[in-house]
Amino acid sequence: MANPEQGNQTSITEFILLGFSTLPELRILFLVFLMIYIATMAINLLIVALVVADQSLHTPMYFFLGNLSCLETCYTSTLLPRMLVGLLTEDRTISFSGCLSQYYFFGSMAATECLLLAVMSYDRYLAIHKPLHYAACMRGRSCLQLAGGTWIGGFLANSITTLSMSQLTFCGPNGIDHFFCDLIPLVKLSCNDPQVMEMLAFTLCLIFTLVPFLLTLMSYICIIVTILRIPSTTGRQRAFSTCSSHLIVVTIYYGTLLIAYMFPATNTLRDFKKVLSVIYTVLTPLVNPLIYSLRNKEVKEALRKALRKCRVGQC
């Protein structure tokens, strides 16, 4: 319920993203984030191109990896271009509709990534725990349904939150103490009773963040148990190598995400949570493909073949 006094107040139509405004040398920060953005886009698009072009990568594991890289390019493009403009021009204003749109796409792709990581862990579980049934379970149609379900589920889930946020009234102040439009800072600025929005956000976070995390955790517990039962050391190493890259990605993403949103928003932790937000929104999309490409023989071999073709003028 809105405050009774809000009828005499002017509704806010734009916000100011305070973000890194207290830091010196914003131009240097601009150059750092610009290089990260260019590298993120280039590496992720390269992986998508390799997965599409190389026949040896036409497997469920690389199909989901291609989806993840495609997701990362969209994910980082919802936040970094606006942040770069703010750092370069020092114009930190963003309209209410622009803020809502940014949150919708960011939140939708964050939920999609949680679901996709759960699907990828399930894929590794089937490959290691039930290798004889893997080909039958993970056919092309099944992979399309699983990948499509993660995208549709993520965007539908955040549609509910975004629609509810569009009904909120903002009557001041209008400074968002973050570098992008996130749910908690926005709800704190509204004149409405925050309990309904907080309860809705908590419920959706349980369904689309905690549940995928628990499914991912259960998949890896089963994978580790299966690997430990393999009698030979070589067999255990080979089995673990097929899922170690994904395990590292899951640990980095969920580790920073859960810490950033589980800890209370106190003044002491405010800057620390901003750093964590930079890790899972800016650095993770860059690090993920590097982890997969540097630790994966098939991806490196596909890259070598592509480079050889380019040298002889066939690319």
mmCIF file of N, CA, C and O in Angstrom, residues 100-196:
data_model
loop_
_atom_site.group_PDB
_atom_site.id
_atom_site.type_symbol
_atom_site.label_atom_id
_atom_site.label_comp_id
_atom_site.label_asym_id
_atom_site.label_seq_id
_atom_site.Cartn_x
_atom_site.Cartn_y
_atom_site.Cartn_z
ATOM 1 N N LEU A 100 13.447 -0.140 -16.090
ATOM 2 C CA LEU A 100 12.609 -1.332 -16.012
ATOM 3 C C LEU A 100 13.002 -2.338 -17.097
ATOM 4 O O LEU A 100 13.063 -3.547 -16.844
ATOM 5 N N SER A 101 13.292 -1.833 -18.301
ATOM 6 C CA SER A 101 13.710 -2.711 -19.401
ATOM 7 C C SER A 101 15.041 -3.376 -19.084
ATOM 8 O O SER A 101 15.225 -4.573 -19.341
ATOM 9 N N GLN A 102 15.988 -2.597 -18.542
ATOM 10 C CA GLN A 102 17.288 -3.164 -18.194
ATOM 11 C C GLN A 102 17.142 -4.259 -17.150
ATOM 12 O O GLN A 102 17.743 -5.330 -17.270
ATOM 13 N N TYR A 103 16.313 -3.985 -16.126
ATOM 14 C CA TYR A 103 16.109 -5.011 -15.099
ATOM 15 C C TYR A 103 15.445 -6.252 -15.681
ATOM 16 O O TYR A 103 15.809 -7.377 -15.332
ATOM 17 N N TYR A 104 14.466 -6.047 -16.577
ATOM 18 C CA TYR A 104 13.754 -7.199 -17.153
ATOM 19 C C TYR A 104 14.712 -8.125 -17.896
ATOM 20 O O TYR A 104 14.719 -9.340 -17.664
ATOM 21 N N PHE A 105 15.534 -7.565 -18.769
ATOM 22 C CA PHE A 105 16.431 -8.406 -19.564
ATOM 23 C C PHE A 105 17.552 -8.985 -18.708
ATOM 24 O O PHE A 105 17.919 -10.155 -18.865
ATOM 25 N N PHE A 106 18.087 -8.176 -17.779
ATOM 26 C CA PHE A 106 19.131 -8.697 -16.891
ATOM 27 C C PHE A 106 18.597 -9.828 -16.022
ATOM 28 O O PHE A 106 19.187 -10.908 -15.946
ATOM 29 N N GLY A 107 17.450 -9.591 -15.360
ATOM 30 C CA GLY A 107 16.870 -10.603 -14.481
ATOM 31 C C GLY A 107 16.457 -11.854 -15.227
ATOM 32 O O GLY A 107 16.638 -12.979 -14.728
ATOM 33 N N SER A 108 15.912 -11.686 -16.436
ATOM 34 C CA SER A 108 15.487 -12.835 -17.236
ATOM 35 C C SER A 108 16.675 -13.708 -17.615
ATOM 36 O O SER A 108 16.617 -14.940 -17.527
ATOM 37 N N MET A 109 17.769 -13.063 -18.016
ATOM 38 C CA MET A 109 18.937 -13.839 -18.440
ATOM 39 C C MET A 109 19.692 -14.426 -17.253
ATOM 40 O O MET A 109 20.311 -15.482 -17.370
ATOM 41 N N ALA A 110 19.627 -13.767 -16.094
ATOM 42 C CA ALA A 110 20.211 -14.353 -14.884
ATOM 43 C C ALA A 110 19.454 -15.626 -14.493
ATOM 44 O O ALA A 110 20.065 -16.645 -14.157
ATOM 45 N N ALA A 111 18.114 -15.575 -14.555
ATOM 46 C CA ALA A 111 17.297 -16.760 -14.264
ATOM 47 C C ALA A 111 17.537 -17.848 -15.305
ATOM 48 O O ALA A 111 17.637 -19.043 -14.969
ATOM 49 N N THR A 112 17.654 -17.459 -16.574
ATOM 50 C CA THR A 112 17.931 -18.419 -17.647
ATOM 51 C C THR A 112 19.267 -19.109 -17.427
ATOM 52 O O THR A 112 19.396 -20.318 -17.631
ATOM 53 N N GLU A 113 20.280 -18.342 -16.994
ATOM 54 C CA GLU A 113 21.599 -18.939 -16.759
ATOM 55 C C GLU A 113 21.551 -19.950 -15.623
ATOM 56 O O GLU A 113 22.183 -21.006 -15.703
ATOM 57 N N CYS A 114 20.806 -19.653 -14.568
ATOM 58 C CA CYS A 114 20.659 -20.610 -13.462
ATOM 59 C C CYS A 114 20.047 -21.919 -13.964
ATOM 60 O O CYS A 114 20.518 -23.014 -13.634
ATOM 61 N N LEU A 115 18.987 -21.798 -14.769
ATOM 62 C CA LEU A 115 18.325 -22.985 -15.313
ATOM 63 C C LEU A 115 19.233 -23.728 -16.286
ATOM 64 O O LEU A 115 19.289 -24.964 -16.278
ATOM 65 N N LEU A 116 19.970 -22.982 -17.108
ATOM 66 C CA LEU A 116 20.853 -23.611 -18.091
ATOM 67 C C LEU A 116 22.008 -24.346 -17.423
ATOM 68 O O LEU A 116 22.396 -25.437 -17.859
ATOM 69 N N LEU A 117 22.562 -23.782 -16.369
ATOM 70 C CA LEU A 117 23.637 -24.456 -15.640
ATOM 71 C C LEU A 117 23.134 -25.757 -15.008
ATOM 72 O O LEU A 117 23.863 -26.749 -14.941
ATOM 73 N N ALA A 118 21.865 -25.747 -14.551
ATOM 74 C CA ALA A 118 21.268 -26.973 -14.007
ATOM 75 C C ALA A 118 21.114 -28.024 -15.097
ATOM 76 O O ALA A 118 21.392 -29.214 -14.878
ATOM 77 N N VAL A 119 20.686 -27.602 -16.291
ATOM 78 C CA VAL A 119 20.542 -28.530 -17.426
ATOM 79 C C VAL A 119 21.903 -29.093 -17.831
ATOM 80 O O VAL A 119 22.037 -30.290 -18.120
ATOM 81 N N MET A 120 22.923 -28.248 -17.841
ATOM 82 C CA MET A 120 24.272 -28.695 -18.210
ATOM 83 C C MET A 120 24.829 -29.691 -17.195
ATOM 84 O O MET A 120 25.520 -30.651 -17.562
ATOM 85 N N SER A 121 24.517 -29.495 -15.920
ATOM 86 C CA SER A 121 24.963 -30.455 -14.900
ATOM 87 C C SER A 121 24.219 -31.779 -15.042
ATOM 88 O O SER A 121 24.794 -32.852 -14.847
ATOM 89 N N TYR A 122 22.936 -31.708 -15.424
ATOM 90 C CA TYR A 122 22.156 -32.930 -15.675
ATOM 91 C C TYR A 122 22.722 -33.687 -16.875
ATOM 92 O O TYR A 122 22.811 -34.926 -16.858
ATOM 93 N N ASP A 123 23.130 -32.949 -17.888
ATOM 94 C CA ASP A 123 23.770 -33.560 -19.067
ATOM 95 C C ASP A 123 25.041 -34.304 -18.674
ATOM 96 O O ASP A 123 25.278 -35.439 -19.115
ATOM 97 N N ARG A 124 25.872 -33.696 -17.828
ATOM 98 C CA ARG A 124 27.115 -34.356 -17.376
ATOM 99 C C ARG A 124 26.803 -35.556 -16.484
ATOM 100 O O ARG A 124 27.510 -36.561 -16.503
ATOM 101 N N TYR A 125 25.737 -35.434 -15.678
ATOM 102 C CA TYR A 125 25.315 -36.555 -14.820
ATOM 103 C C TYR A 125 24.938 -37.770 -15.671
ATOM 104 O O TYR A 125 25.366 -38.897 -15.393
ATOM 105 N N LEU A 126 24.142 -37.550 -16.728
ATOM 106 C CA LEU A 126 23.748 -38.658 -17.600
ATOM 107 C C LEU A 126 24.953 -39.253 -18.320
ATOM 108 O O LEU A 126 25.063 -40.479 -18.459
ATOM 109 N N ALA A 127 25.877 -38.391 -18.776
ATOM 110 C CA ALA A 127 27.044 -38.862 -19.511
ATOM 111 C C ALA A 127 27.944 -39.744 -18.655
ATOM 112 O O ALA A 127 28.530 -40.710 -19.155
ATOM 113 N N ILE A 128 28.030 -39.445 -17.356
ATOM 114 C CA ILE A 128 28.933 -40.192 -16.471
ATOM 115 C C ILE A 128 28.209 -41.322 -15.746
ATOM 116 O O ILE A 128 28.717 -42.437 -15.632
ATOM 117 N N HIS A 129 26.996 -41.047 -15.269
ATOM 118 C CA HIS A 129 26.276 -42.042 -14.466
ATOM 119 C C HIS A 129 25.558 -43.082 -15.333
ATOM 120 O O HIS A 129 25.468 -44.256 -14.950
ATOM 121 N N LYS A 130 25.057 -42.663 -16.495
ATOM 122 C CA LYS A 130 24.338 -43.590 -17.377
ATOM 123 C C LYS A 130 24.845 -43.454 -18.818
ATOM 124 O O LYS A 130 24.107 -43.035 -19.725
ATOM 125 N N PRO A 131 26.102 -43.814 -19.042
ATOM 126 C CA PRO A 131 26.677 -43.619 -20.386
ATOM 127 C C PRO A 131 25.981 -44.428 -21.483
ATOM 128 O O PRO A 131 25.929 -43.982 -22.627
ATOM 129 N N LEU A 132 25.441 -45.599 -21.149
ATOM 130 C CA LEU A 132 24.786 -46.437 -22.150
ATOM 131 C C LEU A 132 23.442 -45.854 -22.594
ATOM 132 O O LEU A 132 22.975 -46.114 -23.710
ATOM 133 N N HIS A 133 22.806 -45.088 -21.718
ATOM 134 C CA HIS A 133 21.513 -44.491 -22.043
ATOM 135 C C HIS A 133 21.628 -43.030 -22.485
ATOM 136 O O HIS A 133 20.626 -42.398 -22.816
ATOM 137 N N TYR A 134 22.852 -42.511 -22.476
ATOM 138 C CA TYR A 134 23.051 -41.081 -22.721
ATOM 139 C C TYR A 134 22.555 -40.662 -24.106
ATOM 140 O O TYR A 134 21.819 -39.675 -24.240
ATOM 141 N N ALA A 135 22.946 -41.395 -25.138
ATOM 142 C CA ALA A 135 22.564 -41.032 -26.507
ATOM 143 C C ALA A 135 21.046 -41.044 -26.693
ATOM 144 O O ALA A 135 20.485 -40.190 -27.389
ATOM 145 N N ALA A 136 20.384 -42.009 -26.048
ATOM 146 C CA ALA A 136 18.919 -42.105 -26.169
ATOM 147 C C ALA A 136 18.224 -40.976 -25.409
ATOM 148 O O ALA A 136 17.207 -40.437 -25.865
ATOM 149 N N CYS A 137 18.777 -40.609 -24.247
ATOM 150 C CA CYS A 137 18.148 -39.571 -23.409
ATOM 151 C C CYS A 137 18.367 -38.172 -23.969
ATOM 152 O O CYS A 137 17.478 -37.315 -23.885
ATOM 153 N N MET A 138 19.559 -37.937 -24.511
ATOM 154 C CA MET A 138 19.911 -36.586 -24.957
ATOM 155 C C MET A 138 19.924 -36.510 -26.482
ATOM 156 O O MET A 138 20.923 -36.156 -27.108
ATOM 157 N N ARG A 139 18.800 -36.832 -27.090
ATOM 158 C CA ARG A 139 18.666 -36.672 -28.535
ATOM 159 C C ARG A 139 18.484 -35.200 -28.881
ATOM 160 O O ARG A 139 18.297 -34.357 -28.006
ATOM 161 N N GLY A 140 18.532 -34.909 -30.193
ATOM 162 C CA GLY A 140 18.432 -33.523 -30.636
ATOM 163 C C GLY A 140 17.178 -32.827 -30.146
ATOM 164 O O GLY A 140 17.216 -31.679 -29.690
ATOM 165 N N ARG A 141 16.044 -33.533 -30.216
ATOM 166 C CA ARG A 141 14.778 -32.936 -29.796
ATOM 167 C C ARG A 141 14.785 -32.652 -28.295
ATOM 168 O O ARG A 141 14.298 -31.599 -27.847
ATOM 169 N N SER A 142 15.330 -33.581 -27.516
ATOM 170 C CA SER A 142 15.394 -33.391 -26.053
ATOM 171 C C SER A 142 16.261 -32.186 -25.703
ATOM 172 O O SER A 142 15.920 -31.395 -24.814
ATOM 173 N N CYS A 143 17.389 -32.042 -26.414
ATOM 174 C CA CYS A 143 18.282 -30.909 -26.156
ATOM 175 C C CYS A 143 17.597 -29.586 -26.477
ATOM 176 O O CYS A 143 17.712 -28.608 -25.715
ATOM 177 N N LEU A 144 16.874 -29.557 -27.595
ATOM 178 C CA LEU A 144 16.147 -28.339 -27.968
ATOM 179 C C LEU A 144 15.080 -27.986 -26.937
ATOM 180 O O LEU A 144 14.903 -26.814 -26.588
ATOM 181 N N GLN A 145 14.375 -29.010 -26.454
ATOM 182 C CA GLN A 145 13.331 -28.772 -25.450
ATOM 183 C C GLN A 145 13.924 -28.256 -24.143
ATOM 184 O O GLN A 145 13.378 -27.320 -23.529
ATOM 185 N N LEU A 146 15.040 -28.848 -23.716
ATOM 186 C CA LEU A 146 15.675 -28.412 -22.474
ATOM 187 C C LEU A 146 16.212 -26.993 -22.596
ATOM 188 O O LEU A 146 16.009 -26.155 -21.706
ATOM 189 N N ALA A 147 16.903 -26.701 -23.702
ATOM 190 C CA ALA A 147 17.456 -25.355 -23.894
ATOM 191 C C ALA A 147 16.333 -24.328 -24.041
ATOM 192 O O ALA A 147 16.379 -23.258 -23.423
ATOM 193 N N GLY A 148 15.318 -24.661 -24.839
ATOM 194 C CA GLY A 148 14.187 -23.746 -25.007
ATOM 195 C C GLY A 148 13.455 -23.503 -23.702
ATOM 196 O O GLY A 148 13.034 -22.367 -23.421
ATOM 197 N N GLY A 149 13.327 -24.549 -22.894
ATOM 198 C CA GLY A 149 12.659 -24.413 -21.595
ATOM 199 C C GLY A 149 13.389 -23.466 -20.661
ATOM 200 O O GLY A 149 12.751 -22.702 -19.916
ATOM 201 N N THR A 150 14.732 -23.469 -20.712
ATOM 202 C CA THR A 150 15.497 -22.561 -19.835
ATOM 203 C C THR A 150 15.277 -21.106 -20.245
ATOM 204 O O THR A 150 15.082 -20.238 -19.385
ATOM 205 N N TRP A 151 15.281 -20.833 -21.551
ATOM 206 C CA TRP A 151 15.077 -19.456 -22.033
ATOM 207 C C TRP A 151 13.656 -18.986 -21.740
ATOM 208 O O TRP A 151 13.458 -17.882 -21.211
ATOM 209 N N ILE A 152 12.679 -19.815 -22.074
ATOM 210 C CA ILE A 152 11.279 -19.431 -21.850
ATOM 211 C C ILE A 152 10.992 -19.262 -20.358
ATOM 212 O O ILE A 152 10.362 -18.299 -19.927
ATOM 213 N N GLY A 153 11.479 -20.219 -19.553
ATOM 214 C CA GLY A 153 11.263 -20.170 -18.104
ATOM 215 C C GLY A 153 11.864 -18.926 -17.481
ATOM 216 O O GLY A 153 11.232 -18.256 -16.648
ATOM 217 N N GLY A 154 13.112 -18.578 -17.873
ATOM 218 C CA GLY A 154 13.769 -17.399 -17.313
ATOM 219 C C GLY A 154 13.038 -16.113 -17.640
ATOM 220 O O GLY A 154 12.840 -15.255 -16.774
ATOM 221 N N PHE A 155 12.597 -15.967 -18.896
ATOM 222 C CA PHE A 155 11.925 -14.728 -19.306
ATOM 223 C C PHE A 155 10.510 -14.639 -18.737
ATOM 224 O O PHE A 155 10.058 -13.549 -18.366
ATOM 225 N N LEU A 156 9.808 -15.765 -18.652
ATOM 226 C CA LEU A 156 8.465 -15.742 -18.066
ATOM 227 C C LEU A 156 8.523 -15.397 -16.578
ATOM 228 O O LEU A 156 7.691 -14.642 -16.070
ATOM 229 N N ALA A 157 9.490 -15.976 -15.880
ATOM 230 C CA ALA A 157 9.615 -15.737 -14.435
ATOM 231 C C ALA A 157 9.830 -14.268 -14.139
ATOM 232 O O ALA A 157 9.177 -13.682 -13.266
ATOM 233 N N ASN A 158 10.734 -13.636 -14.896
ATOM 234 C CA ASN A 158 11.022 -12.231 -14.603
ATOM 235 C C ASN A 158 9.942 -11.297 -15.119
ATOM 236 O O ASN A 158 9.874 -10.135 -14.703
ATOM 237 N N SER A 159 9.078 -11.784 -16.006
ATOM 238 C CA SER A 159 7.952 -10.965 -16.462
ATOM 239 C C SER A 159 7.020 -10.639 -15.304
ATOM 240 O O SER A 159 6.479 -9.526 -15.215
ATOM 241 N N ILE A 160 6.850 -11.603 -14.405
ATOM 242 C CA ILE A 160 5.967 -11.394 -13.249
ATOM 243 C C ILE A 160 6.520 -10.286 -12.354
ATOM 244 O O ILE A 160 5.800 -9.364 -11.956
ATOM 245 N N THR A 161 7.821 -10.368 -12.055
ATOM 246 C CA THR A 161 8.445 -9.361 -11.194
ATOM 247 C C THR A 161 8.430 -7.982 -11.853
ATOM 248 O O THR A 161 8.119 -6.972 -11.217
ATOM 249 N N THR A 162 8.776 -7.947 -13.132
ATOM 250 C CA THR A 162 8.844 -6.659 -13.843
ATOM 251 C C THR A 162 7.463 -6.003 -13.934
ATOM 252 O O THR A 162 7.333 -4.785 -13.775
ATOM 253 N N LEU A 163 6.445 -6.808 -14.206
ATOM 254 C CA LEU A 163 5.080 -6.275 -14.269
ATOM 255 C C LEU A 163 4.665 -5.695 -12.916
ATOM 256 O O LEU A 163 4.045 -4.624 -12.851
ATOM 257 N N SER A 164 5.020 -6.381 -11.835
ATOM 258 C CA SER A 164 4.710 -5.874 -10.489
ATOM 259 C C SER A 164 5.473 -4.591 -10.199
ATOM 260 O O SER A 164 4.935 -3.654 -9.599
ATOM 261 N N MET A 165 6.738 -4.521 -10.640
ATOM 262 C CA MET A 165 7.543 -3.309 -10.418
ATOM 263 C C MET A 165 7.001 -2.117 -11.185
ATOM 264 O O MET A 165 7.110 -0.968 -10.728
ATOM 265 N N SER A 166 6.401 -2.376 -12.349
ATOM 266 C CA SER A 166 5.859 -1.279 -13.156
ATOM 267 C C SER A 166 4.682 -0.591 -12.468
ATOM 268 O O SER A 166 4.325 0.541 -12.826
ATOM 269 N N GLN A 167 4.078 -1.266 -11.483
ATOM 270 C CA GLN A 167 2.951 -0.690 -10.751
ATOM 271 C C GLN A 167 3.396 0.134 -9.541
ATOM 272 O O GLN A 167 2.577 0.776 -8.891
ATOM 273 N N LEU A 168 4.691 0.098 -9.223
ATOM 274 C CA LEU A 168 5.191 0.850 -8.073
ATOM 275 C C LEU A 168 5.218 2.348 -8.361
ATOM 276 O O LEU A 168 5.331 2.770 -9.508
ATOM 277 N N THR A 169 5.131 3.133 -7.290
ATOM 278 C CA THR A 169 5.210 4.595 -7.395
ATOM 279 C C THR A 169 6.521 5.051 -6.768
ATOM 280 O O THR A 169 6.875 4.622 -5.669
ATOM 281 N N PHE A 170 7.231 5.938 -7.457
ATOM 282 C CA PHE A 170 8.500 6.463 -6.958
ATOM 283 C C PHE A 170 8.364 7.978 -6.788
ATOM 284 O O PHE A 170 8.078 8.693 -7.748
ATOM 285 N N CYS A 171 8.540 8.446 -5.560
ATOM 286 C CA CYS A 171 8.342 9.871 -5.285
ATOM 287 C C CYS A 171 9.568 10.524 -4.648
ATOM 288 O O CYS A 171 9.491 11.613 -4.112
ATOM 289 N N GLY A 172 10.714 9.856 -4.686
ATOM 290 C CA GLY A 172 11.955 10.449 -4.198
ATOM 291 C C GLY A 172 12.501 9.756 -2.967
ATOM 292 O O GLY A 172 11.727 9.220 -2.186
ATOM 293 N N PRO A 173 13.836 9.749 -2.855
ATOM 294 C CA PRO A 173 14.859 10.233 -3.794
ATOM 295 C C PRO A 173 14.977 9.327 -5.020
ATOM 296 O O PRO A 173 14.347 8.276 -5.080
ATOM 297 N N ASN A 174 15.805 9.743 -5.984
ATOM 298 C CA ASN A 174 15.891 8.975 -7.225
ATOM 299 C C ASN A 174 17.293 8.437 -7.510
ATOM 300 O O ASN A 174 17.599 8.047 -8.635
ATOM 301 N N GLY A 175 18.164 8.414 -6.513
ATOM 302 C CA GLY A 175 19.525 7.900 -6.682
ATOM 303 C C GLY A 175 19.604 6.419 -6.370
ATOM 304 O O GLY A 175 19.348 5.987 -5.235
ATOM 305 N N ILE A 176 19.946 5.604 -7.378
ATOM 306 C CA ILE A 176 20.118 4.153 -7.194
ATOM 307 C C ILE A 176 21.582 3.885 -6.881
ATOM 308 O O ILE A 176 22.455 4.149 -7.723
ATOM 309 N N ASP A 177 21.854 3.377 -5.703
ATOM 310 C CA ASP A 177 23.235 3.142 -5.287
ATOM 311 C C ASP A 177 23.754 1.836 -5.888
ATOM 312 O O ASP A 177 24.068 0.875 -5.188
ATOM 313 N N HIS A 178 23.821 1.800 -7.209
ATOM 314 C CA HIS A 178 24.289 0.625 -7.943
ATOM 315 C C HIS A 178 24.687 1.073 -9.340
ATOM 316 O O HIS A 178 24.407 2.202 -9.735
ATOM 317 N N PHE A 179 25.349 0.181 -10.094
ATOM 318 C CA PHE A 179 25.735 0.559 -11.464
ATOM 319 C C PHE A 179 24.744 0.033 -12.499
ATOM 320 O O PHE A 179 24.936 0.227 -13.692
ATOM 321 N N PHE A 180 23.679 -0.631 -12.038
ATOM 322 C CA PHE A 180 22.590 -1.020 -12.933
ATOM 323 C C PHE A 180 21.302 -1.090 -12.132
ATOM 324 O O PHE A 180 21.300 -1.004 -10.903
ATOM 325 N N CYS A 181 20.185 -1.218 -12.846
ATOM 326 C CA CYS A 181 18.880 -1.247 -12.184
ATOM 327 C C CYS A 181 18.600 -2.645 -11.657
ATOM 328 O O CYS A 181 18.286 -3.553 -12.442
ATOM 329 N N ASP A 182 18.715 -2.821 -10.360
ATOM 330 C CA ASP A 182 18.472 -4.110 -9.734
ATOM 331 C C ASP A 182 17.217 -4.017 -8.863
ATOM 332 O O ASP A 182 16.782 -2.914 -8.493
ATOM 333 N N LEU A 183 16.662 -5.160 -8.529
ATOM 334 C CA LEU A 183 15.377 -5.213 -7.826
ATOM 335 C C LEU A 183 15.415 -4.523 -6.462
ATOM 336 O O LEU A 183 14.617 -3.623 -6.182
ATOM 337 N N ILE A 184 16.335 -4.927 -5.595
ATOM 338 C CA ILE A 184 16.346 -4.442 -4.211
ATOM 339 C C ILE A 184 16.541 -2.928 -4.126
ATOM 340 O O ILE A 184 15.788 -2.238 -3.431
ATOM 341 N N PRO A 185 17.538 -2.338 -4.832
ATOM 342 C CA PRO A 185 17.677 -0.876 -4.779
ATOM 343 C C PRO A 185 16.440 -0.141 -5.287
ATOM 344 O O PRO A 185 16.084 0.921 -4.758
ATOM 345 N N LEU A 186 15.767 -0.687 -6.309
ATOM 346 C CA LEU A 186 14.571 -0.034 -6.850
ATOM 347 C C LEU A 186 13.406 -0.087 -5.868
ATOM 348 O O LEU A 186 12.710 0.911 -5.665
ATOM 349 N N VAL A 187 13.195 -1.247 -5.267
ATOM 350 C CA VAL A 187 12.093 -1.403 -4.304
ATOM 351 C C VAL A 187 12.293 -0.467 -3.113
ATOM 352 O O VAL A 187 11.334 0.101 -2.589
ATOM 353 N N LYS A 188 13.540 -0.281 -2.706
ATOM 354 C CA LYS A 188 13.830 0.597 -1.568
ATOM 355 C C LYS A 188 13.467 2.055 -1.861
ATOM 356 O O LYS A 188 13.164 2.819 -0.946
ATOM 357 N N LEU A 189 13.504 2.438 -3.137
ATOM 358 C CA LEU A 189 13.201 3.814 -3.509
ATOM 359 C C LEU A 189 11.710 4.068 -3.689
ATOM 360 O O LEU A 189 11.285 5.218 -3.788
ATOM 361 N N SER A 190 10.905 3.016 -3.745
ATOM 362 C CA SER A 190 9.471 3.193 -4.010
ATOM 363 C C SER A 190 8.741 3.708 -2.777
ATOM 364 O O SER A 190 9.186 3.531 -1.640
ATOM 365 N N CYS A 191 7.604 4.337 -3.020
ATOM 366 C CA CYS A 191 6.770 4.849 -1.929
ATOM 367 C C CYS A 191 5.806 3.786 -1.413
ATOM 368 O O CYS A 191 5.086 4.011 -0.448
ATOM 369 N N ASN A 192 5.781 2.648 -2.080
ATOM 370 C CA ASN A 192 4.849 1.591 -1.707
ATOM 371 C C ASN A 192 5.400 0.724 -0.601
ATOM 372 O O ASN A 192 6.598 0.757 -0.292
ATOM 373 N N ASP A 193 4.515 -0.066 -0.012
ATOM 374 C CA ASP A 193 4.913 -1.034 0.996
ATOM 375 C C ASP A 193 5.786 -2.092 0.316
ATOM 376 O O ASP A 193 5.335 -2.780 -0.609
ATOM 377 N N PRO A 194 7.051 -2.235 0.737
ATOM 378 C CA PRO A 194 7.963 -3.140 0.036
ATOM 379 C C PRO A 194 7.729 -4.624 0.322
ATOM 380 O O PRO A 194 8.296 -5.479 -0.351
ATOM 381 N N GLN A 195 6.894 -4.948 1.321
ATOM 382 C CA GLN A 195 6.763 -6.346 1.752
ATOM 383 C C GLN A 195 6.224 -7.253 0.652
ATOM 384 O O GLN A 195 6.685 -8.383 0.483
ATOM 385 N N VAL A 196 5.242 -6.764 -0.115
ATOM 386 C CA VAL A 196 4.652 -7.590 -1.179
ATOM 387 C C VAL A 196 5.695 -7.902 -2.248
ATOM 388 O O VAL A 196 5.856 -9.060 -2.662
#
